[in-house]
């Protein structure tokens, strides 16, 4: 006789319980229709408070004594629980022997590990911890509450372990760290987790260059939607349906799958728009940072305009590399960023893509998923209309590079020529500059000079790293008795065409400085010029010295000589010569 409805029954799997080995192969034990708790146990008070994910594997069996053709069966939920906190969902794995652990992995696989998160695990973490600490650069994106991240140890190896982590709370502290190159700043972000760590994970020591060894330390990855399983369920109708209707309206598209919690985090005193920083070419190969409040625009997502493709003309026009588009899908925010060349993309290609045309200030994006109804599409950007680049306006850019000027402290105590050292960091590498006895300073990407009065000038064609201090170290000359104020020896002589001046004692090379009055070309103006010995016997006029009308530069000219052994100087004019002994050290930062 033909197979009837009563011949098709549900049978139990090998283990009907929420244990790792639950499920398995089908058995011959029939599940009695209409019996109480024949699949799930009663809901306890604890389950109502904290939530529970119950998973049971059922199989269909045909109980017939003949060989009639079995044409298949249909399964549907025809009644919903009265309790709104309880939900039923059906799915199949197409594996007659899988267990609860494998089925639960399919449920969890709606999220799959994606690109690297812009942060790393801070030091080692052990199994059982319910919070982790990560290191991120300041102003990078923080994990939102409810975000799921993945920790992976030994990725791609036979002993690899990983765990999906759902964030329930986020705390951030801006911390100053120190390495051999000096101080640098990072965020230390503490993430409270819904579930404790099930494995030990090796972390990392913070690095200035953010180059970490993932062969030893764990990787922290973002997650993307994978939809590894297809679910079936039932929903109440939002409005009555009649026989013959071709369309019905359900109360919701969504069903409860796993327990979840929501946490409200007040954010008082926040800016209405973020502050964005532009890196602007200031000429001569140098860049400066220009901060400004962000421009924003939002577009509401409704049931009528919900779509994947969005086009927007932005005013004022965005600066290259500053445009961001944020959207919410399935309750999670995603962001697409413009790369400066007109292409918009996310951390993973599945999040969406787009283009920006600078000529028309028009952006077109295709989202990776339909945005949630009731959410907003948010555009954020910075614009160059708020500033003018004046590099080269009315002046010629100095080919020697960006200028740094510094006057050494205690100028009344002349510094020892050749003793200056300048320490700084460039490209994450510590560098040291040294001044020659004649005051010249040279190095890779930098040049400059320092005179006997401690006036320092450095020209950088390759700038130091941001957040880097220049440390200056030098020796200065003190009087013979350290308890006394500095003193100087003074000599004078009348103006002659060629004045020979004898100090009557030996002089230290590089330690002679003289202030000499010279008669300007107009024969009436007397101009004082400071002369320095160059360490090899010549008296040279100081840097940027001008004489006459119109002014004529006389800096760097040899205007006399000195015999260090006898103390005999040949000069023109009235001289004032300080001489110092004993050396001590100094240090300063610029």
Coordinates of N, CA and C in Angstrom, one line a residue, residues 116 119-125 150-155 161-162 200-204 212-221:
X116 N 44.0 40.9 8.7 CA 44.7 41.3 10.0 C 44.0 42.5 10.7
X119 N 46.1 45.8 15.1 CA 46.6 45.7 16.5 C 47.1 44.3 16.7
X120 N 47.9 44.1 17.8 CA 48.5 42.9 18.1 C 48.3 42.5 19.6
X121 N 48.4 41.3 19.9 CA 48.2 40.8 21.3 C 49.4 41.3 22.1
X122 N 49.1 41.9 23.3 CA 50.2 42.5 24.1 C 50.6 41.5 25.2
X123 N 51.8 40.9 25.0 CA 52.4 39.9 25.9 C 51.5 38.7 25.9
X124 N 52.0 37.7 26.7 CA 51.4 36.4 26.7 C 50.1 36.4 27.4
X125 N 49.1 35.5 27.0 CA 47.8 35.3 27.7 C 47.6 33.8 27.8
X150 N 39.4 37.1 15.9 CA 40.0 35.7 15.9 C 41.4 35.8 16.4
X151 N 41.8 35.0 17.4 CA 43.2 34.8 17.7 C 43.7 33.5 17.1
X152 N 44.8 33.6 16.4 CA 45.3 32.4 15.7 C 46.8 32.2 16.1
X153 N 47.1 31.1 16.7 CA 48.5 30.8 17.1 C 49.1 29.7 16.1
X154 N 50.3 29.9 15.6 CA 50.9 29.0 14.6 C 50.1 28.8 13.4
X155 N 49.6 29.9 12.8 CA 48.7 29.8 11.7 C 49.4 29.1 10.5
X161 N 46.2 26.7 16.5 CA 45.0 26.8 17.3 C 44.4 28.1 17.1
X162 N 43.1 28.2 17.2 CA 42.4 29.5 17.0 C 41.2 29.6 17.9
X200 N 46.4 28.8 25.5 CA 47.4 29.8 25.8 C 47.8 30.4 24.4
X201 N 48.0 31.7 24.5 CA 48.4 32.5 23.3 C 49.6 33.3 23.6
X202 N 50.6 33.2 22.7 CA 51.8 34.0 22.9 C 51.6 35.4 22.3
X203 N 52.0 36.4 23.0 CA 51.8 37.8 22.6 C 53.1 38.4 22.0
X204 N 53.1 39.7 22.0 CA 54.2 40.5 21.3 C 54.7 41.6 22.3
X212 N 56.1 42.7 13.5 CA 56.1 41.7 14.6 C 56.3 40.3 14.0
X213 N 56.9 39.4 14.9 CA 57.2 38.0 14.5 C 56.0 37.1 14.8
X214 N 55.2 36.8 13.7 CA 54.1 36.0 13.9 C 54.4 34.5 13.8
X215 N 55.7 34.1 13.6 CA 56.0 32.7 13.7 C 56.0 32.3 15.2
X216 N 56.3 33.3 16.1 CA 56.3 33.0 17.5 C 55.0 33.5 18.2
X217 N 54.5 34.7 17.9 CA 53.4 35.3 18.5 C 52.1 35.1 17.7
X218 N 51.0 35.2 18.4 CA 49.7 35.0 17.8 C 49.3 36.2 16.9
X219 N 48.4 35.8 15.9 CA 47.9 36.8 15.0 C 46.5 37.2 15.5
X220 N 46.1 38.4 15.4 CA 44.8 38.9 15.7 C 44.1 39.3 14.4
X221 N 43.0 38.6 14.0 CA 42.3 38.9 12.7 C 40.9 39.4 12.9

